[in-house]
Short mmCIF file of C-alpha atoms in Angstrom, two decimals:
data_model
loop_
_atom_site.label_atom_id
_atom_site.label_comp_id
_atom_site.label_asym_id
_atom_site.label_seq_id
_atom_site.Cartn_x
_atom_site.Cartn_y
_atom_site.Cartn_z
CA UNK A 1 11.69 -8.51 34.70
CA UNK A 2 11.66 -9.52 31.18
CA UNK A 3 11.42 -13.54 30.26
CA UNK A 4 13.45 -13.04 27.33
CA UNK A 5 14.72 -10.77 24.67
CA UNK A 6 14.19 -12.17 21.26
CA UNK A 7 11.19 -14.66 20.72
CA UNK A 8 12.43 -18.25 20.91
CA UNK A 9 8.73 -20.00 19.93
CA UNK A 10 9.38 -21.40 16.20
CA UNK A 11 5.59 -21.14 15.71
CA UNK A 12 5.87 -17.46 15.45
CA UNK A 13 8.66 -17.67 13.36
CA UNK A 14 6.63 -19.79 10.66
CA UNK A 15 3.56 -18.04 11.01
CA UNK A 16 5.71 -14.40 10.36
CA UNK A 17 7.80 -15.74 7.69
CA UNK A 18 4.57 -17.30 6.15
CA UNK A 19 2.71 -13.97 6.34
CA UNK A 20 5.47 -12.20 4.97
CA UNK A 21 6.74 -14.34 1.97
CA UNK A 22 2.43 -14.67 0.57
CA UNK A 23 1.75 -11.03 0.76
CA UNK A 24 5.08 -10.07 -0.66
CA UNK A 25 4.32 -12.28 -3.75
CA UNK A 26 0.77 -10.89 -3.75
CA UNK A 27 1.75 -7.37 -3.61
CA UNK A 28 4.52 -7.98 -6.55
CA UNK A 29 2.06 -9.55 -8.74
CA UNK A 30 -0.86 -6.90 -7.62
CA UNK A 31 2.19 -4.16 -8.71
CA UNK A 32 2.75 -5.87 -12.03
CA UNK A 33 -1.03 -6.14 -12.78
CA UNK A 34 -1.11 -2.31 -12.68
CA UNK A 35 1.88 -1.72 -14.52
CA UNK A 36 0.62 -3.72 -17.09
CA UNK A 37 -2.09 -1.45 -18.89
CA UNK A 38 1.11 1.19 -18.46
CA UNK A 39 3.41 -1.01 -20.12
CA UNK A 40 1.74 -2.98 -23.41
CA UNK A 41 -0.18 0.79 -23.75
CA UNK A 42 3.72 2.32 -23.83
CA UNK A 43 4.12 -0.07 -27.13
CA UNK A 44 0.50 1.64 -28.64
CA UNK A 45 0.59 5.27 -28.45
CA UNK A 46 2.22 7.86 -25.96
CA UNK A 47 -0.92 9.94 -25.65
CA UNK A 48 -2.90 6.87 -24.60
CA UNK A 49 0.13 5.86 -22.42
CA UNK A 50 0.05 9.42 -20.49
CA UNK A 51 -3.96 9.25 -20.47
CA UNK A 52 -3.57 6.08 -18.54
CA UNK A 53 -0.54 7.22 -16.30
CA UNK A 54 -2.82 10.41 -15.34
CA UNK A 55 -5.65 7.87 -14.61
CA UNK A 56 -3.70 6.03 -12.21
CA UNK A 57 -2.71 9.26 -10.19
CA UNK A 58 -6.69 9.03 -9.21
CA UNK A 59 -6.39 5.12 -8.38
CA UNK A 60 -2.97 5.58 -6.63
CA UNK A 61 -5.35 7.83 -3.85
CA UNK A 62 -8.55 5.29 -4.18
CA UNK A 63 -5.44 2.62 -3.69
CA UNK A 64 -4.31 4.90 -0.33
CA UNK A 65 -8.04 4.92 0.74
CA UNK A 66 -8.75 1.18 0.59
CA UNK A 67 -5.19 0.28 1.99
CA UNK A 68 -6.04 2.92 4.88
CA UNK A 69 -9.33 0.98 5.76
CA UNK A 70 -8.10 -2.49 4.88
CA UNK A 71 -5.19 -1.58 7.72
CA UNK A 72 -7.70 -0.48 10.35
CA UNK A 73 -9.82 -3.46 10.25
CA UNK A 74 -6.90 -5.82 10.55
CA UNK A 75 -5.64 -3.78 13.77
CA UNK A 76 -9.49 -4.35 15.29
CA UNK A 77 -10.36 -7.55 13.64
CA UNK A 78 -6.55 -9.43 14.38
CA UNK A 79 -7.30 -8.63 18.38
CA UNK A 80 -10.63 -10.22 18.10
CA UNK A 81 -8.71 -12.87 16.22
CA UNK A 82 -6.47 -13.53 18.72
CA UNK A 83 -9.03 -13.79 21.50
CA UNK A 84 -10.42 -16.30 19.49
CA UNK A 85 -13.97 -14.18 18.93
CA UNK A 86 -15.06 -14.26 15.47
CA UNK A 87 -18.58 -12.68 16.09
CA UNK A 88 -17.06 -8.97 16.69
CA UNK A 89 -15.07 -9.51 13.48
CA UNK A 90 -18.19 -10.03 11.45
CA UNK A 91 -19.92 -6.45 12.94
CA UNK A 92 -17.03 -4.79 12.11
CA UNK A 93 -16.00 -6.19 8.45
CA UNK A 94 -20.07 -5.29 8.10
CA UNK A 95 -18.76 -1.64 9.02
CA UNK A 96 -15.98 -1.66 7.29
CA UNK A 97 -17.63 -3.00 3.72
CA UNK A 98 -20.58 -0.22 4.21
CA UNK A 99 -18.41 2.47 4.79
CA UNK A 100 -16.20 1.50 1.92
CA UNK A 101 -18.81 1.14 -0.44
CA UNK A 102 -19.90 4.94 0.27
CA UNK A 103 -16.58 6.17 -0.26
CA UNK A 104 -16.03 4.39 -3.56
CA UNK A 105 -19.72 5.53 -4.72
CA UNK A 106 -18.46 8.88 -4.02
CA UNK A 107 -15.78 8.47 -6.46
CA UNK A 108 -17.50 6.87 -8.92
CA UNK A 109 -19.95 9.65 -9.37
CA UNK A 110 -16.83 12.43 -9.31
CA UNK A 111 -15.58 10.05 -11.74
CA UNK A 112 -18.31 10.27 -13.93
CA UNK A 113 -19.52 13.97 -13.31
CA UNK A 114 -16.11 15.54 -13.91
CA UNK A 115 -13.64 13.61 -15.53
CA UNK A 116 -12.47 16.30 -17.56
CA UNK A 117 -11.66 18.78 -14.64
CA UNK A 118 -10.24 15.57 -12.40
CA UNK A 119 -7.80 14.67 -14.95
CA UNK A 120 -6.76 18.61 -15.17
CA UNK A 121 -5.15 18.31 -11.58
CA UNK A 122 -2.54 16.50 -12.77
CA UNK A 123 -2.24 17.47 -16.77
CA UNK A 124 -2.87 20.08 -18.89
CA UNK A 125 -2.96 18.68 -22.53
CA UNK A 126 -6.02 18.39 -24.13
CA UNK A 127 -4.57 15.11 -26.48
CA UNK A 128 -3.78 13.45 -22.89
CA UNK A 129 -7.11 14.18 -21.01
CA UNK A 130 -8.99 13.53 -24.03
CA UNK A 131 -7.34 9.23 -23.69
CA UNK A 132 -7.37 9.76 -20.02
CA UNK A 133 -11.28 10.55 -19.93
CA UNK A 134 -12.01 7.84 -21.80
CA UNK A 135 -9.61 5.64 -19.99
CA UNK A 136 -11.80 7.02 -16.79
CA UNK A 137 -15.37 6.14 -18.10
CA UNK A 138 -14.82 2.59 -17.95
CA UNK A 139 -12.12 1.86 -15.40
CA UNK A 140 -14.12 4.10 -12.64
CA UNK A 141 -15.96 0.83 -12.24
CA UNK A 142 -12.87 -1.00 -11.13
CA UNK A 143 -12.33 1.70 -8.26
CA UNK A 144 -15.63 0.10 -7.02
CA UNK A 145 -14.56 -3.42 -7.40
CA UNK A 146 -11.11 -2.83 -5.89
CA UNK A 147 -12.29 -1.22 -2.44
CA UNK A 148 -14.85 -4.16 -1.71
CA UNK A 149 -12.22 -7.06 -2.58
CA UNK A 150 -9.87 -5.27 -1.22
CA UNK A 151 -11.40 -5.20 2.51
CA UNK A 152 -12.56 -8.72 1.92
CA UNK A 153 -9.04 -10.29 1.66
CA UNK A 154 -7.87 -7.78 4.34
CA UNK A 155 -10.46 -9.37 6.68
CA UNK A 156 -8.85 -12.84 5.61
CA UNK A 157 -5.61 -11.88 6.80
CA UNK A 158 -6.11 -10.66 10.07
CA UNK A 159 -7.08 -14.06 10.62
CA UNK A 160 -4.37 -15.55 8.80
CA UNK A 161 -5.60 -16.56 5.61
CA UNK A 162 -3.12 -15.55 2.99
CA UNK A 163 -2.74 -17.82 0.19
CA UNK A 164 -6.14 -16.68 -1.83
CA UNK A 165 -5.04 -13.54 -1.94
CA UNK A 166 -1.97 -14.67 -4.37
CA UNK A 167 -4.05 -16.82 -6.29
CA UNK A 168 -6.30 -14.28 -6.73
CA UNK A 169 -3.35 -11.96 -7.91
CA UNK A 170 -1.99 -14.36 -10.50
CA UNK A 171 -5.54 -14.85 -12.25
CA UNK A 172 -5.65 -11.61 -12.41
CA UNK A 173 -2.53 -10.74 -13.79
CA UNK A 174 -3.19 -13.56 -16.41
CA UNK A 175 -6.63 -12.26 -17.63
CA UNK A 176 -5.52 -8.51 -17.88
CA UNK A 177 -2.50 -9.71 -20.16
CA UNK A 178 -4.18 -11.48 -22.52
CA UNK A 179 -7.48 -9.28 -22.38
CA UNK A 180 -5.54 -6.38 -22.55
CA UNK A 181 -3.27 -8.13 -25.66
CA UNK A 182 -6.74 -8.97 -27.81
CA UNK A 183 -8.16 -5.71 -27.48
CA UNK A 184 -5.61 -3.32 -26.74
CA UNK A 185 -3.79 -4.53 -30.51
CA UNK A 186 -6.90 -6.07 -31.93
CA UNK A 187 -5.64 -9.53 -32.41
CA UNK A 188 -7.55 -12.56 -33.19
CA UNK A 189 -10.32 -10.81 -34.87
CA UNK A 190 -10.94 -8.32 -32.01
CA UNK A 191 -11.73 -4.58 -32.98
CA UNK A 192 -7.93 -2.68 -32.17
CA UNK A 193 -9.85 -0.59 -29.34
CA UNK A 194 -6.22 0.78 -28.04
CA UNK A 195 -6.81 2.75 -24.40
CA UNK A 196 -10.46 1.10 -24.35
CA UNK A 197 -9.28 -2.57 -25.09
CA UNK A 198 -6.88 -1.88 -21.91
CA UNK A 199 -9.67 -0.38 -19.44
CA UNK A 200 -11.72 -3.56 -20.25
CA UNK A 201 -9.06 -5.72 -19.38
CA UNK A 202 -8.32 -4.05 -16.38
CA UNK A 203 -12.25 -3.86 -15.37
CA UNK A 204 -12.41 -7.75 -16.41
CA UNK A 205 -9.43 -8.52 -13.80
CA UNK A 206 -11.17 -6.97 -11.44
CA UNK A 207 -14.59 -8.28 -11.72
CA UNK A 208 -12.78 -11.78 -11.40
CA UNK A 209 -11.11 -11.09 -7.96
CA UNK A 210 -13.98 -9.70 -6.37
CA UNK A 211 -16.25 -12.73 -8.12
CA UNK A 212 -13.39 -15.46 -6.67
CA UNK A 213 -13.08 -13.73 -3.12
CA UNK A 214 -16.79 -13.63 -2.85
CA UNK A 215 -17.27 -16.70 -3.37
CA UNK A 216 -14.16 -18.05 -1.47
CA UNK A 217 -15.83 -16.17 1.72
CA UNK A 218 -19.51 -17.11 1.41
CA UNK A 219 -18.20 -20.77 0.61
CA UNK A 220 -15.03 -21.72 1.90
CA UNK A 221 -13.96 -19.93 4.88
CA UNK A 222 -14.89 -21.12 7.69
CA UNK A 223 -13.07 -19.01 10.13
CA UNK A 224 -15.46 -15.84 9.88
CA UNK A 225 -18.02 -17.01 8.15
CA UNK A 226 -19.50 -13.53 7.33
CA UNK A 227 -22.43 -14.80 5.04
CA UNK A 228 -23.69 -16.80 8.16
CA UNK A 229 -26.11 -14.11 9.32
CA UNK A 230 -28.24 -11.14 8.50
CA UNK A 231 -26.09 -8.31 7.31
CA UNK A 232 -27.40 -6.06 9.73
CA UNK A 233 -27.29 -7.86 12.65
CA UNK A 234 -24.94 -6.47 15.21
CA UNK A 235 -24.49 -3.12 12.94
CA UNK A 236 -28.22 -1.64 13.77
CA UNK A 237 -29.48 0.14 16.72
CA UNK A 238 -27.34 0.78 19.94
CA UNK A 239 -25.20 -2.11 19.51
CA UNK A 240 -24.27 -1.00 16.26
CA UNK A 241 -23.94 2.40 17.44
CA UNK A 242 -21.08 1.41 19.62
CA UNK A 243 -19.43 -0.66 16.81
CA UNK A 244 -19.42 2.01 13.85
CA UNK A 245 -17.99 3.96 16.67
CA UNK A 246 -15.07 1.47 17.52
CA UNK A 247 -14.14 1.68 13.89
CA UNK A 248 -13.84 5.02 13.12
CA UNK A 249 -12.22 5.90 16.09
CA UNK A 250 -9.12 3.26 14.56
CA UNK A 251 -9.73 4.39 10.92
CA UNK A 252 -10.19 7.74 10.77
CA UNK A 253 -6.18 8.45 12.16
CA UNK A 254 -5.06 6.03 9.77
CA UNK A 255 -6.95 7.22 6.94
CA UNK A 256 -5.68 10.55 7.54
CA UNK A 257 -2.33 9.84 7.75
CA UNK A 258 -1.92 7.77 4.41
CA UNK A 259 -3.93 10.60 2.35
CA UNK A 260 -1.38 13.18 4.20
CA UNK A 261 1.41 11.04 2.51
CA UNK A 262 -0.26 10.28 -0.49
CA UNK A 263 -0.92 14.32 -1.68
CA UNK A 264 2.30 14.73 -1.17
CA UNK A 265 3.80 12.05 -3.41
CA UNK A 266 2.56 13.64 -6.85
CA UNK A 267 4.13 17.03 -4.96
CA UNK A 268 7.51 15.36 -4.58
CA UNK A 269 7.57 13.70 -8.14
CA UNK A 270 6.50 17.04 -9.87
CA UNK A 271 9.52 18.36 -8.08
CA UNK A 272 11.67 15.54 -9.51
CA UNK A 273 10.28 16.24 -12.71
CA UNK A 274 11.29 20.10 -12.91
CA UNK A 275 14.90 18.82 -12.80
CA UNK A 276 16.77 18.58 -16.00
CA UNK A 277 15.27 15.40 -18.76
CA UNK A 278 18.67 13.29 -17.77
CA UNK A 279 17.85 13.62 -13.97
CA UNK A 280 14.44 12.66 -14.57
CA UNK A 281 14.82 9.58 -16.79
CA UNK A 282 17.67 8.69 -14.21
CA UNK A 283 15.00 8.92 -11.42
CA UNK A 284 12.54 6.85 -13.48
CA UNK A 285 15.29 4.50 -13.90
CA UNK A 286 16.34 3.69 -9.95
CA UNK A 287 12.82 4.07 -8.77
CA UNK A 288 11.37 1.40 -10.79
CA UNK A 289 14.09 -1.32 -8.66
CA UNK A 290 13.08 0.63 -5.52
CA UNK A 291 9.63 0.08 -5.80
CA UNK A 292 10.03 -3.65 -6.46
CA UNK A 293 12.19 -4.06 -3.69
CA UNK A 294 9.78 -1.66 -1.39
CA UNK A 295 7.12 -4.25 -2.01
CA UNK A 296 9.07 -6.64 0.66
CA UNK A 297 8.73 -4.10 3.23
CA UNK A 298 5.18 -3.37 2.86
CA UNK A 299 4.36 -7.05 2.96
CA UNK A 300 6.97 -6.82 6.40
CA UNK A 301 4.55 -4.87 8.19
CA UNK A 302 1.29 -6.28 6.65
CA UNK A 303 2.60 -9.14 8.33
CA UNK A 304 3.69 -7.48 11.60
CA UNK A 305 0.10 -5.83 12.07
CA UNK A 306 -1.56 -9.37 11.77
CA UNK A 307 1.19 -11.18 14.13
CA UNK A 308 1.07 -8.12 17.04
CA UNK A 309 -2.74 -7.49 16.87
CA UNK A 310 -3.40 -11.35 17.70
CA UNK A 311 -0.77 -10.52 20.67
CA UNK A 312 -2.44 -8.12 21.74
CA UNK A 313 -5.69 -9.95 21.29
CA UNK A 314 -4.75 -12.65 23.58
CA UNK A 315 -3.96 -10.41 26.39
CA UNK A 316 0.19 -11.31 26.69
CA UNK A 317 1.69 -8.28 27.42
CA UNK A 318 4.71 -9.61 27.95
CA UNK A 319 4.48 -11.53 24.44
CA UNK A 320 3.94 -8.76 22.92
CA UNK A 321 6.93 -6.88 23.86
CA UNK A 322 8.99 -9.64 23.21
CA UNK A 323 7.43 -10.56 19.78
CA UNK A 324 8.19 -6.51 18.68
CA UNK A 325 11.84 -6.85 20.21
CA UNK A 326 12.02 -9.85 17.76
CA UNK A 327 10.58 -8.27 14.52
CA UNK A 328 12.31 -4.61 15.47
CA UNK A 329 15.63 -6.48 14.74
CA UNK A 330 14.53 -8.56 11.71
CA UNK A 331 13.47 -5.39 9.99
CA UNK A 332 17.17 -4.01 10.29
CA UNK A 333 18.56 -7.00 8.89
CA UNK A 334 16.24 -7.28 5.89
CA UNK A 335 16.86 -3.83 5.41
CA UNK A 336 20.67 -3.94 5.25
CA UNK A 337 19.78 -7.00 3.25
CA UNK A 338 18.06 -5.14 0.43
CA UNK A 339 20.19 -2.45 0.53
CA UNK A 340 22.93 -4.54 -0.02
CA UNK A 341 21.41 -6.32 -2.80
CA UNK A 342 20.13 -2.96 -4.44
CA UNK A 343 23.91 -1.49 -4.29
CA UNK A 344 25.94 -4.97 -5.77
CA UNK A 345 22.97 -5.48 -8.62
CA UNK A 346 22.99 -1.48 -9.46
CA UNK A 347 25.65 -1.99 -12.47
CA UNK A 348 24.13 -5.07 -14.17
CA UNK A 349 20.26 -3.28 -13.51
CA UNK A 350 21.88 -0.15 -15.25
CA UNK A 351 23.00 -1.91 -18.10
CA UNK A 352 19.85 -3.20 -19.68
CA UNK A 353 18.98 0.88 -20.30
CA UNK A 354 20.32 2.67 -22.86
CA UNK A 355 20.54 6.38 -21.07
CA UNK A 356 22.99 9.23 -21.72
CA UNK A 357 26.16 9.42 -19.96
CA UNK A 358 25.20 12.08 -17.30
CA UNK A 359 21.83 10.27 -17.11
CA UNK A 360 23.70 6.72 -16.16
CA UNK A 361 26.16 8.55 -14.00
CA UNK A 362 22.99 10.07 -12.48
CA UNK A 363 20.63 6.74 -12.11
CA UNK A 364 24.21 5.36 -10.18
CA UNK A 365 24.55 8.20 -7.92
CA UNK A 366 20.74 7.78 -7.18
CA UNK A 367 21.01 3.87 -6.54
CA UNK A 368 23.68 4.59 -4.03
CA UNK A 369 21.58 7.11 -2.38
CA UNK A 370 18.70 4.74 -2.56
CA UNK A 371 20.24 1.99 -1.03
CA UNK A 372 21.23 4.00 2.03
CA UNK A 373 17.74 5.16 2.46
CA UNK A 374 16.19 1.43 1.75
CA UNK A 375 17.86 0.64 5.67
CA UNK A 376 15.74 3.02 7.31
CA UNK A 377 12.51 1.91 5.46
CA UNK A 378 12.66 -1.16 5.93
CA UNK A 379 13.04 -0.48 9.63
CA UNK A 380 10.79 2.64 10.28
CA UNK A 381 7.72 1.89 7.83
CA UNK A 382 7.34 -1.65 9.56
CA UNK A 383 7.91 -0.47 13.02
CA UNK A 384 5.44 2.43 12.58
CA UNK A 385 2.81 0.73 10.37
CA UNK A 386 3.26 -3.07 11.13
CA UNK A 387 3.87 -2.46 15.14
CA UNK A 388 2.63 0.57 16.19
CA UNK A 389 -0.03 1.02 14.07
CA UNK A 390 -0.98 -2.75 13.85
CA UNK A 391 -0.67 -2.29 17.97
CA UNK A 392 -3.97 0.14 18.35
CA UNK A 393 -2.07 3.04 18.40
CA UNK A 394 -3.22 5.08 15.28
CA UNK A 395 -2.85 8.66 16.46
CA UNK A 396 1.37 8.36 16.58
CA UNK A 397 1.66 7.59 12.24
CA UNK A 398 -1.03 11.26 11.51
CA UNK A 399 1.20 13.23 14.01
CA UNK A 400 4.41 11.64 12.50
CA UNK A 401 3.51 12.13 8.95
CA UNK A 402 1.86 15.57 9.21
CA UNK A 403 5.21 16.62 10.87
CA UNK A 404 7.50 15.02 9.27
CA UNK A 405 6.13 15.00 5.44
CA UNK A 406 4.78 18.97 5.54
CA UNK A 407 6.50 20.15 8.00
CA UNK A 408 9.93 19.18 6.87
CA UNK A 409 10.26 16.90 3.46
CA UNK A 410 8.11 19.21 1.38
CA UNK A 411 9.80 22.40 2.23
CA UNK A 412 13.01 21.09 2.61
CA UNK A 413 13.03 19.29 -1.33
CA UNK A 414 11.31 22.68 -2.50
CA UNK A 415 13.81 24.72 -1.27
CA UNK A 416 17.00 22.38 -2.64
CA UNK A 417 15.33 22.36 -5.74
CA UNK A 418 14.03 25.88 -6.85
CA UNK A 419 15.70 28.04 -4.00
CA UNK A 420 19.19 26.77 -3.11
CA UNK A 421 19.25 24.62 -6.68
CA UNK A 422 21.57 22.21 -4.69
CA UNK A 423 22.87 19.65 -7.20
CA UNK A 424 20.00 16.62 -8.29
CA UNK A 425 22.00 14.10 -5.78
CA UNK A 426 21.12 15.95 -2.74
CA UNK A 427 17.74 16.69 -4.09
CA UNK A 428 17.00 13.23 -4.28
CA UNK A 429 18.05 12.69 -0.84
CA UNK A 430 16.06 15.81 0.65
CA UNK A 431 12.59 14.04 -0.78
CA UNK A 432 13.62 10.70 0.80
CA UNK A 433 14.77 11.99 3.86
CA UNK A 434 11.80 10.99 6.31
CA UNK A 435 12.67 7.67 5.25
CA UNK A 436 15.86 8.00 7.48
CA UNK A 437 15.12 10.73 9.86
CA UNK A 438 11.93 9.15 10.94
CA UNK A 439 13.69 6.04 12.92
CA UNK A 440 14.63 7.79 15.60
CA UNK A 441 10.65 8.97 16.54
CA UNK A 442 9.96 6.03 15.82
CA UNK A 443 12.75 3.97 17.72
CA UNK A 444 11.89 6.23 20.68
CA UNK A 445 7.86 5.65 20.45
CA UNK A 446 8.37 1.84 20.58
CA UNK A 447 11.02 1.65 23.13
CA UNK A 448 8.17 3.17 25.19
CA UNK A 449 5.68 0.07 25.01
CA UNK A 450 2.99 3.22 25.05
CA UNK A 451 1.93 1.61 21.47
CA UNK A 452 0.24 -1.48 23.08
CA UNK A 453 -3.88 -0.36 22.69
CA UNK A 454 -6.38 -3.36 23.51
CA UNK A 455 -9.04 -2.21 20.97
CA UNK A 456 -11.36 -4.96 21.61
#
C-alpha cells in the first residue's frame, strides 16, 4: 500500500532544488570556460581555431571518461552517505582517484607519443594538425588535472557539498579569460603566443581548481575527511580486494555506456556536416541554445543520483519510490518548461545571426524540432542517469545505449542522409531521435522499482 504519491517533506524539496540550481550554474560556467579558448582563438586565426576545435574532440572523450567515473562513485559513495558511513567513502574515493590517475597517464603518454596520428582521426589538413599538435603538447597536462579534480568534487557531492564546485568554476573562468587575453593577443608586454598563449591559460585554470579543491578537502571538509589516514589503508590486501571490486563492478557499465554514446557523437555531427554549408551553419546555430539549455538537465540528474543514492542508503524503500514518483514528474515539467522557452525565444535568438535565407529558415525549422525533442530529454536522461543509474542499477543505461544509439540512431541518420537523402529537417530529427524514443524503455524500467540496487 503506498503512503503517498508525490513527496510532501519540504526538506527534500530544498535539498533537490539546491543540488540542482549549484551544479547547473557550475556546469554553465565549466561550458563557457571551454568555449572560451574556442571563442577569443575564433578572433586570432581559423587554423589555430580548428587546431583547438580538433583538440577538444580528444577532451570531449577524457570529459566522457571522468564524468563516467565521477557518476559511479556518487552512486556507491551517496548510499554510504546516506547510511551515515563516511569510512567506506574514503576506500572507495582512494579507488576511484588511483584508477583515474592510470587512465589519464594513459592518455597523457598517447598524447605525447602520437599527437600527429591522434589529431588525424578527426582531420586531415596538415595547417590544422600542425596548431592542433601544438595545442596538444601543452594542454595534455590539463587532461591530467581535470580527471583528479574532477572525482574530487564528485566525491563532495554525493555528500552534498556543492557550492565549491561553482566557486571553483568562476575562478576558473576568470583566470583563463584574462590569461588567455595576455598571451593569446600579446597584450601588456606579453609575447603574442596565439594557440600557445591559449593552452597556457587553459593549463593555468586548471592547475588552480585542482590546487583550490585540494586544499578545500585536506582542510575544510569535514564530512569525509579523506586526508585523515594513510592512503592505503582500507585499499590493500583482502579488504581492498573486495573494495576495488565493488567499484568496478558499478563503473565499468557506466563507463561503457557513456564511451558507447560518446563515439558516436563525432559520427552523428560528421553526418550533419555532409549536409549542404546552409544546413550546417543552421545546425551550428540551434545547437549552441540547445546545449546551454541541456546543461539544466544534466545538472537535473546530477542532482537526482545524489538525492536517490542517500535513499537508498538509508534503507527506505518506500522513500525511495516515492522520492522517484516526485522527481519523474518534475522532469516533465521542466522539460515542457524549456521547450517552451526554447520555441517563444527562437525568433529574437535567430536574429542576432546574420545567416542566409534558407540557412535562417533552416536554424527555425531545427529550433522547432529541437524543442520537441528537449521534452523527452529532460525526462529520459534524468530518469535513466539521475534515477536509475544513480539507483545501483548500471547494467540498464549500456544495454539501452548500445541498442538504442547503434542499433537504431546511427543507421537510421545514415540512411536519411546518404541513402534515402530525406530532406535536412527529418535528418535532424533521425539523429535526435533516442532522445524521444527512449522514454518509453525507460518509463517502463522505472515503473518496475527493479532499479533500486543497495550497493553498500
Amino acid at each position: 500500500m503506498k503512503k503517498t504519491f508525490f513527496t510532501k517533506d519540504p526538506e527534500f524539496y530544498r535539498s533537490f532544488f539546491k543540488l540542482m540550481a549549484v551544479i547547473a550554474l557550475q556546469n554553465l560556467v565549466a561550458y563557457s570556460v571551454n568555449m572560451l579558448d574556442n571563442i577569443m582563438l575564433g578572433s586570432y586565426s581559423q587554423n589555430a581555431l580548428s587546431g583547438a576545435a580538433t583538440v577538444n574532440q580528444i577532451y570531449f572523450m577524457v570529459n566522457q571518461i571522468a564524468l563516467s567515473i565521477g557518476n559511479a562513485l556518487i552512486a556507491i559513495s551517496s548510499q554510504y552517505w546516506g547510511g551515515n558511513q563516511t569510512k567506506p567513502i574514503r576506500k572507495v574515493t582512494k579507488v576511484a582517484l588511483l584508477f583515474s590517475l592510470s587512465i589519464a597517464i594513459v592518455i597523457v603518454f598517447l598524447c605525447s607519443k602520437i599527437p600527429g596520428k591522434l589529431l588525424g582521426i578527426f582531420t586531415t589538413s596538415p595547417e590544422i594538425i600542425q596548431e592542433g599538435v601544438i595545442y596538444l603538447r601543452i594542454i595534455k597536462w590539463t587532461f591530467l588535472l581535470f580527471m583528479i579534480s574532477n572525482l574530487l568534487l564528485a566525491i563532495l557531492r554525493s555528500v552534498e557539498t556543492v557550492k565549491i564546485a561553482f566557486i571553483i568554476s568562476v575562478i576558473s573562468l576568470i583566470v583563463n579569460g584574462g590569461v588567455n587575453y595576455v598571451l593569446i593577443y600579446g597584450k601588456f608586454g606579453a609575447p603574442e603566443m596565439g594557440i600557445q598563449g591559449a593552452a597556457i591559460g587553459t593549463l593555468i585554470a586548471r592547475m588552480l581548481e585542482l590546487g583550490i579543491v585540494l586544499i578545500y578537502v585536506w582542510k575544510k571538509d569535514e564530512k569525509i575527511c579523506l586526508f585523515g589516514e594513510k592512503f592505503q589503508d582500507g585499499i590493500a590486501g583482502k579488504e581492498g580486494r573486495q573494495v576495488w571490486k565493488s567499484f568496478f563492478r558499478v563503473s565499468l557499465p557506466i563507463l561503457t555506456s557513456s564511451m558507447l554514446w560518446a563515439v558516436s557523437v563525432p559520427m552523428q555531427t560528421a553526418i550533419l556536416g555532409h549536409l549542404s554549408a546552409d544546413a550546417i551553419a543552421a545546425n551550428s546555430v540551434s545547437s549552441t541554445f540547445f546545449q546551454y539549455l541541456k546543461v539544466i538537465v544534466i545538472a537535473i540528474a546530477g542532482a537526482s543520483a545524489v538525492v536517490i543514492g542517500k535513499d537508498i542508503g538509508s534503507d527506505n524503500e518506500e522513500r525511495v519510490r516515492c522520492d522517484g514518483r516526485t522527481l519523474s514528474v518534475l522532469y516533465l515539467c521542466i522539460g515542457i518548461a524549456l521547450g517552451v522557452i526554447l520555441f517563444a525565444l527562437r525568433g529574437p535568438l535567430l536574429s542576432m545571426y546574420r545567416l542566409s535565407e534558407q540557412a535562417m529558415l533552416y536554424a527555425d525549422h531545427f529550433m522547432i524540432i529541437m524543442s520537441v525533442i528537449m521534452v523527452g530529454m529532460a525526462y529520459q536522461m534524468p530518469v535513466g542517469v539521475g534515477i536509475i543509474q544513480g539507483g545501483g542499477d548500471t547494467k540498464f543505461s549500456l544495454y539501452l545505449n548500445l541498442i538504442s544509439v547503434w542499433g537504431i540512431v546511427m543507421p537510421l541518420s545514415f540512411l536519411s542522409a546518404f541513402y534515402w537523402k530525406l530532406p535536412v529537417e527529418l535528418v535532424v530529427v533521425a539523429v535526435q531521435s533516442d532522445q524521444i524514443f527512449k522514454c518509453l524503455p525507460i518509463f517502463l524500467r522505472f515503473r518496475s522499482y527493479k532499479w533500486i540496487h543497495k550497493l553498500t
